[in-house]
Amino acid sequence: WGDSRLSCVVVLNHDQDPQHNSISWSASDEESLFVHRVAVHPNNWGKGIGRLLMLEVESLAKLQNANCTRLDTYSLNEANMRFYKKLGYAQLEGEVFFQPHEAPFICFEKMI
C-alpha cells in the first residue's frame, strides 16, 4: 500500500471463551483455530482486505493442521453476519453472551 499504516489485524489462537462450551462444534477443540478479532481500518473498507485476511487465516489453520476455523460475531452486526456466510462459514445453533452487550453473539465455523 506504499505506507506503514496498519491496514488490518486479526487475533488467532486455540483458546476459546467458556461461553463457547455450549456450542456443538463439528471438530474437537484441539483441531480448530479460533478467530477472536478481525478488524480492517475504515480507510480500507470495500477493498477486499477482510476477505484476503480470512483466506490467510484459513491457510495458517491448514499449516497448523487444524480442521476448522471458529469465530463469533455480534448478532446486531448484519454486515459481519453476511461477510462470514459469503466466505462459506456455517452459522451454528446456539448463542453466546458477553457483557456488556445485550444481544447475543452468533457462532460460525468453517471446515478446511
Short mmCIF file of N, CA and C in Angstrom, two decimals:
data_model
loop_
_atom_site.label_atom_id
_atom_site.label_comp_id
_atom_site.label_asym_id
_atom_site.label_seq_id
_atom_site.Cartn_x
_atom_site.Cartn_y
_atom_site.Cartn_z
N TRP A 1 0.81 -1.21 0.00
CA TRP A 1 0.00 0.00 0.00
C TRP A 1 0.85 1.26 0.00
N GLY A 2 2.13 1.09 0.09
CA GLY A 2 3.02 2.23 -0.04
C GLY A 2 3.24 3.06 1.21
N ASP A 3 2.67 2.67 2.33
CA ASP A 3 2.94 3.40 3.57
C ASP A 3 3.00 2.40 4.72
N SER A 4 3.26 2.88 5.90
CA SER A 4 3.47 1.97 7.02
C SER A 4 2.29 1.95 8.00
N ARG A 5 1.14 2.44 7.57
CA ARG A 5 -0.02 2.41 8.46
C ARG A 5 -0.62 1.01 8.52
N LEU A 6 -1.14 0.67 9.67
CA LEU A 6 -1.79 -0.62 9.86
C LEU A 6 -3.10 -0.67 9.07
N SER A 7 -3.26 -1.70 8.26
CA SER A 7 -4.46 -1.85 7.44
C SER A 7 -5.49 -2.78 8.05
N CYS A 8 -4.99 -3.84 8.72
CA CYS A 8 -5.90 -4.83 9.29
C CYS A 8 -5.19 -5.57 10.41
N VAL A 9 -6.00 -6.27 11.20
CA VAL A 9 -5.45 -7.05 12.31
C VAL A 9 -6.38 -8.24 12.57
N VAL A 10 -5.79 -9.34 13.02
CA VAL A 10 -6.57 -10.50 13.43
C VAL A 10 -5.86 -11.13 14.62
N VAL A 11 -6.64 -11.66 15.55
CA VAL A 11 -6.09 -12.39 16.70
C VAL A 11 -6.56 -13.84 16.58
N LEU A 12 -5.60 -14.75 16.59
CA LEU A 12 -5.88 -16.17 16.44
C LEU A 12 -5.21 -16.95 17.56
N ASN A 13 -5.88 -17.99 18.00
CA ASN A 13 -5.25 -18.95 18.90
C ASN A 13 -6.14 -20.18 19.00
N HIS A 14 -5.75 -21.09 19.86
CA HIS A 14 -6.52 -22.32 20.03
C HIS A 14 -7.41 -22.28 21.26
N ASP A 15 -7.49 -21.12 21.89
CA ASP A 15 -8.30 -20.95 23.10
C ASP A 15 -9.66 -20.37 22.75
N GLN A 16 -10.66 -20.80 23.46
CA GLN A 16 -11.98 -20.20 23.30
C GLN A 16 -12.56 -19.88 24.66
N ASP A 17 -13.41 -18.89 24.66
CA ASP A 17 -14.04 -18.46 25.91
C ASP A 17 -14.97 -19.56 26.44
N PRO A 18 -15.13 -19.64 27.75
CA PRO A 18 -16.01 -20.67 28.34
C PRO A 18 -17.44 -20.60 27.81
N GLN A 19 -17.88 -19.44 27.40
CA GLN A 19 -19.24 -19.30 26.85
C GLN A 19 -19.44 -20.19 25.61
N HIS A 20 -18.36 -20.50 24.92
CA HIS A 20 -18.46 -21.31 23.70
C HIS A 20 -18.63 -22.80 23.97
N ASN A 21 -18.51 -23.22 25.22
CA ASN A 21 -18.62 -24.64 25.54
C ASN A 21 -20.01 -25.20 25.27
N SER A 22 -21.02 -24.35 25.21
CA SER A 22 -22.39 -24.82 24.96
C SER A 22 -22.68 -25.02 23.48
N ILE A 23 -21.75 -24.64 22.61
CA ILE A 23 -21.96 -24.74 21.16
C ILE A 23 -21.54 -26.13 20.68
N SER A 24 -22.32 -26.70 19.78
CA SER A 24 -22.00 -28.01 19.20
C SER A 24 -21.12 -27.79 17.96
N TRP A 25 -19.82 -27.73 18.18
CA TRP A 25 -18.87 -27.56 17.09
C TRP A 25 -18.70 -28.88 16.35
N SER A 26 -18.30 -28.83 15.09
CA SER A 26 -18.11 -30.05 14.29
C SER A 26 -16.82 -30.77 14.61
N ALA A 27 -15.77 -30.02 14.90
CA ALA A 27 -14.46 -30.61 15.18
C ALA A 27 -14.13 -30.45 16.67
N SER A 28 -13.16 -31.22 17.12
CA SER A 28 -12.74 -31.10 18.51
C SER A 28 -12.00 -29.78 18.71
N ASP A 29 -11.91 -29.33 19.94
CA ASP A 29 -11.22 -28.09 20.24
C ASP A 29 -9.76 -28.13 19.76
N GLU A 30 -9.12 -29.27 19.89
CA GLU A 30 -7.73 -29.42 19.52
C GLU A 30 -7.52 -29.29 18.00
N GLU A 31 -8.57 -29.54 17.23
CA GLU A 31 -8.47 -29.50 15.76
C GLU A 31 -8.86 -28.16 15.17
N SER A 32 -9.10 -27.16 16.00
CA SER A 32 -9.63 -25.90 15.49
C SER A 32 -8.74 -24.72 15.84
N LEU A 33 -8.87 -23.69 15.03
CA LEU A 33 -8.20 -22.41 15.27
C LEU A 33 -9.30 -21.38 15.48
N PHE A 34 -9.22 -20.64 16.58
CA PHE A 34 -10.27 -19.70 16.91
C PHE A 34 -9.86 -18.29 16.52
N VAL A 35 -10.76 -17.60 15.82
CA VAL A 35 -10.57 -16.22 15.39
C VAL A 35 -11.25 -15.34 16.43
N HIS A 36 -10.46 -14.56 17.16
CA HIS A 36 -11.02 -13.74 18.23
C HIS A 36 -11.31 -12.31 17.79
N ARG A 37 -10.51 -11.78 16.91
CA ARG A 37 -10.70 -10.39 16.47
C ARG A 37 -10.36 -10.30 14.99
N VAL A 38 -11.17 -9.58 14.26
CA VAL A 38 -10.86 -9.23 12.88
C VAL A 38 -11.23 -7.76 12.72
N ALA A 39 -10.29 -6.98 12.25
CA ALA A 39 -10.57 -5.56 12.05
C ALA A 39 -9.81 -5.06 10.83
N VAL A 40 -10.49 -4.26 10.04
CA VAL A 40 -9.89 -3.59 8.89
C VAL A 40 -10.09 -2.10 9.11
N HIS A 41 -9.02 -1.35 8.92
CA HIS A 41 -9.10 0.10 9.08
C HIS A 41 -10.18 0.65 8.14
N PRO A 42 -11.02 1.57 8.63
CA PRO A 42 -12.10 2.12 7.79
C PRO A 42 -11.63 2.70 6.45
N ASN A 43 -10.42 3.20 6.38
CA ASN A 43 -9.91 3.72 5.10
C ASN A 43 -9.74 2.62 4.06
N ASN A 44 -9.75 1.37 4.52
CA ASN A 44 -9.55 0.23 3.62
C ASN A 44 -10.79 -0.63 3.43
N TRP A 45 -11.91 -0.18 3.95
CA TRP A 45 -13.14 -0.94 3.75
C TRP A 45 -13.49 -0.98 2.26
N GLY A 46 -14.07 -2.09 1.85
CA GLY A 46 -14.52 -2.24 0.47
C GLY A 46 -13.42 -2.59 -0.52
N LYS A 47 -12.23 -2.88 -0.04
CA LYS A 47 -11.10 -3.20 -0.91
C LYS A 47 -10.78 -4.69 -0.93
N GLY A 48 -11.55 -5.51 -0.23
CA GLY A 48 -11.33 -6.95 -0.20
C GLY A 48 -10.27 -7.39 0.79
N ILE A 49 -9.81 -6.48 1.64
CA ILE A 49 -8.75 -6.82 2.59
C ILE A 49 -9.26 -7.81 3.64
N GLY A 50 -10.48 -7.65 4.10
CA GLY A 50 -11.03 -8.58 5.08
C GLY A 50 -11.12 -9.99 4.53
N ARG A 51 -11.54 -10.10 3.27
CA ARG A 51 -11.63 -11.42 2.63
C ARG A 51 -10.25 -12.05 2.51
N LEU A 52 -9.27 -11.25 2.08
CA LEU A 52 -7.90 -11.77 1.97
C LEU A 52 -7.34 -12.17 3.33
N LEU A 53 -7.65 -11.39 4.35
CA LEU A 53 -7.21 -11.70 5.70
C LEU A 53 -7.78 -13.04 6.15
N MET A 54 -9.06 -13.26 5.90
CA MET A 54 -9.67 -14.53 6.32
C MET A 54 -9.14 -15.71 5.51
N LEU A 55 -8.79 -15.50 4.25
CA LEU A 55 -8.16 -16.56 3.47
C LEU A 55 -6.79 -16.91 4.05
N GLU A 56 -6.06 -15.91 4.52
CA GLU A 56 -4.78 -16.16 5.19
C GLU A 56 -4.99 -16.92 6.50
N VAL A 57 -6.05 -16.59 7.21
CA VAL A 57 -6.38 -17.31 8.44
C VAL A 57 -6.57 -18.79 8.13
N GLU A 58 -7.30 -19.09 7.08
CA GLU A 58 -7.56 -20.48 6.70
C GLU A 58 -6.27 -21.18 6.28
N SER A 59 -5.39 -20.47 5.57
CA SER A 59 -4.09 -21.04 5.18
C SER A 59 -3.25 -21.34 6.41
N LEU A 60 -3.25 -20.43 7.36
CA LEU A 60 -2.49 -20.64 8.60
C LEU A 60 -3.06 -21.83 9.38
N ALA A 61 -4.38 -21.94 9.39
CA ALA A 61 -5.01 -23.07 10.08
C ALA A 61 -4.55 -24.39 9.46
N LYS A 62 -4.50 -24.44 8.14
CA LYS A 62 -4.03 -25.66 7.47
C LYS A 62 -2.58 -25.97 7.85
N LEU A 63 -1.74 -24.94 7.88
CA LEU A 63 -0.33 -25.14 8.26
C LEU A 63 -0.20 -25.67 9.68
N GLN A 64 -1.15 -25.34 10.53
CA GLN A 64 -1.13 -25.80 11.92
C GLN A 64 -1.92 -27.10 12.10
N ASN A 65 -2.32 -27.72 10.97
CA ASN A 65 -3.06 -28.97 10.97
C ASN A 65 -4.42 -28.87 11.65
N ALA A 66 -5.01 -27.70 11.60
CA ALA A 66 -6.37 -27.52 12.12
C ALA A 66 -7.37 -27.98 11.06
N ASN A 67 -8.48 -28.53 11.50
CA ASN A 67 -9.53 -28.97 10.59
C ASN A 67 -10.58 -27.90 10.33
N CYS A 68 -10.60 -26.86 11.19
CA CYS A 68 -11.61 -25.83 11.02
C CYS A 68 -11.17 -24.53 11.67
N THR A 69 -11.85 -23.48 11.28
CA THR A 69 -11.72 -22.20 11.95
C THR A 69 -13.07 -21.88 12.58
N ARG A 70 -13.02 -21.26 13.75
CA ARG A 70 -14.22 -20.91 14.51
C ARG A 70 -14.19 -19.43 14.84
N LEU A 71 -15.36 -18.86 14.98
CA LEU A 71 -15.46 -17.46 15.39
C LEU A 71 -16.87 -17.16 15.85
N ASP A 72 -17.02 -15.99 16.45
CA ASP A 72 -18.35 -15.50 16.75
C ASP A 72 -18.42 -14.04 16.30
N THR A 73 -19.62 -13.57 16.09
CA THR A 73 -19.82 -12.17 15.73
C THR A 73 -21.11 -11.68 16.37
N TYR A 74 -21.14 -10.41 16.64
CA TYR A 74 -22.29 -9.79 17.30
C TYR A 74 -23.52 -9.91 16.40
N SER A 75 -24.60 -10.40 16.94
CA SER A 75 -25.81 -10.66 16.14
C SER A 75 -26.40 -9.40 15.52
N LEU A 76 -26.13 -8.23 16.10
CA LEU A 76 -26.66 -6.98 15.53
C LEU A 76 -25.76 -6.41 14.43
N ASN A 77 -24.62 -7.05 14.20
CA ASN A 77 -23.71 -6.62 13.13
C ASN A 77 -24.05 -7.41 11.87
N GLU A 78 -25.07 -6.95 11.16
CA GLU A 78 -25.58 -7.69 9.99
C GLU A 78 -24.54 -7.79 8.88
N ALA A 79 -23.70 -6.77 8.73
CA ALA A 79 -22.67 -6.81 7.70
C ALA A 79 -21.68 -7.95 7.96
N ASN A 80 -21.28 -8.12 9.22
CA ASN A 80 -20.38 -9.22 9.57
C ASN A 80 -21.05 -10.57 9.36
N MET A 81 -22.30 -10.67 9.72
CA MET A 81 -23.03 -11.93 9.52
C MET A 81 -23.01 -12.31 8.03
N ARG A 82 -23.30 -11.36 7.17
CA ARG A 82 -23.28 -11.62 5.72
C ARG A 82 -21.86 -11.96 5.24
N PHE A 83 -20.87 -11.22 5.75
CA PHE A 83 -19.48 -11.42 5.36
C PHE A 83 -19.04 -12.86 5.60
N TYR A 84 -19.25 -13.36 6.80
CA TYR A 84 -18.80 -14.72 7.11
C TYR A 84 -19.59 -15.77 6.33
N LYS A 85 -20.86 -15.57 6.14
CA LYS A 85 -21.65 -16.51 5.34
C LYS A 85 -21.15 -16.54 3.90
N LYS A 86 -20.83 -15.37 3.36
CA LYS A 86 -20.33 -15.28 1.99
C LYS A 86 -18.99 -16.01 1.84
N LEU A 87 -18.20 -16.04 2.90
CA LEU A 87 -16.91 -16.74 2.88
C LEU A 87 -17.05 -18.24 3.12
N GLY A 88 -18.28 -18.72 3.30
CA GLY A 88 -18.50 -20.15 3.46
C GLY A 88 -18.55 -20.64 4.88
N TYR A 89 -18.64 -19.72 5.84
CA TYR A 89 -18.75 -20.12 7.24
C TYR A 89 -20.19 -20.53 7.53
N ALA A 90 -20.34 -21.63 8.25
CA ALA A 90 -21.66 -22.13 8.62
C ALA A 90 -22.08 -21.52 9.95
N GLN A 91 -23.29 -20.99 9.98
CA GLN A 91 -23.84 -20.47 11.23
C GLN A 91 -24.31 -21.65 12.07
N LEU A 92 -23.88 -21.70 13.31
CA LEU A 92 -24.20 -22.82 14.19
C LEU A 92 -25.39 -22.49 15.07
N GLU A 93 -26.02 -23.54 15.59
CA GLU A 93 -27.12 -23.38 16.53
C GLU A 93 -26.58 -22.88 17.87
N GLY A 94 -27.34 -22.08 18.53
CA GLY A 94 -26.95 -21.58 19.84
C GLY A 94 -26.39 -20.17 19.76
N GLU A 95 -26.35 -19.55 20.90
CA GLU A 95 -25.85 -18.18 21.01
C GLU A 95 -24.98 -18.08 22.26
N VAL A 96 -24.08 -17.11 22.25
CA VAL A 96 -23.27 -16.84 23.43
C VAL A 96 -23.43 -15.37 23.79
N PHE A 97 -23.26 -15.07 25.06
CA PHE A 97 -23.43 -13.70 25.54
C PHE A 97 -22.15 -13.21 26.19
N PHE A 98 -21.81 -11.97 25.90
CA PHE A 98 -20.67 -11.30 26.51
C PHE A 98 -21.13 -9.95 27.04
N GLN A 99 -20.79 -9.66 28.28
CA GLN A 99 -21.12 -8.37 28.87
C GLN A 99 -20.20 -7.31 28.28
N PRO A 100 -20.62 -6.12 28.03
CA PRO A 100 -21.89 -5.51 28.41
C PRO A 100 -22.96 -5.59 27.32
N HIS A 101 -22.74 -6.41 26.29
CA HIS A 101 -23.67 -6.49 25.17
C HIS A 101 -24.99 -7.13 25.60
N GLU A 102 -26.07 -6.56 25.14
CA GLU A 102 -27.39 -7.09 25.47
C GLU A 102 -27.84 -8.16 24.49
N ALA A 103 -27.39 -8.04 23.25
CA ALA A 103 -27.76 -9.02 22.22
C ALA A 103 -26.70 -10.13 22.18
N PRO A 104 -27.08 -11.29 21.69
CA PRO A 104 -26.14 -12.42 21.66
C PRO A 104 -25.12 -12.32 20.53
N PHE A 105 -24.10 -13.15 20.65
CA PHE A 105 -23.14 -13.36 19.58
C PHE A 105 -23.47 -14.69 18.93
N ILE A 106 -23.30 -14.75 17.62
CA ILE A 106 -23.61 -15.94 16.84
C ILE A 106 -22.30 -16.62 16.46
N CYS A 107 -22.24 -17.94 16.58
CA CYS A 107 -21.03 -18.69 16.30
C CYS A 107 -21.04 -19.21 14.86
N PHE A 108 -19.87 -19.19 14.27
CA PHE A 108 -19.65 -19.68 12.91
C PHE A 108 -18.46 -20.61 12.89
N GLU A 109 -18.46 -21.51 11.90
CA GLU A 109 -17.38 -22.47 11.76
C GLU A 109 -17.20 -22.79 10.28
N LYS A 110 -15.95 -23.00 9.90
CA LYS A 110 -15.68 -23.40 8.52
C LYS A 110 -14.69 -24.55 8.55
N MET A 111 -15.09 -25.67 7.98
CA MET A 111 -14.21 -26.82 7.86
C MET A 111 -13.24 -26.54 6.72
N ILE A 112 -11.97 -26.91 6.95
CA ILE A 112 -10.97 -26.65 5.92
C ILE A 112 -10.19 -27.91 5.58
#
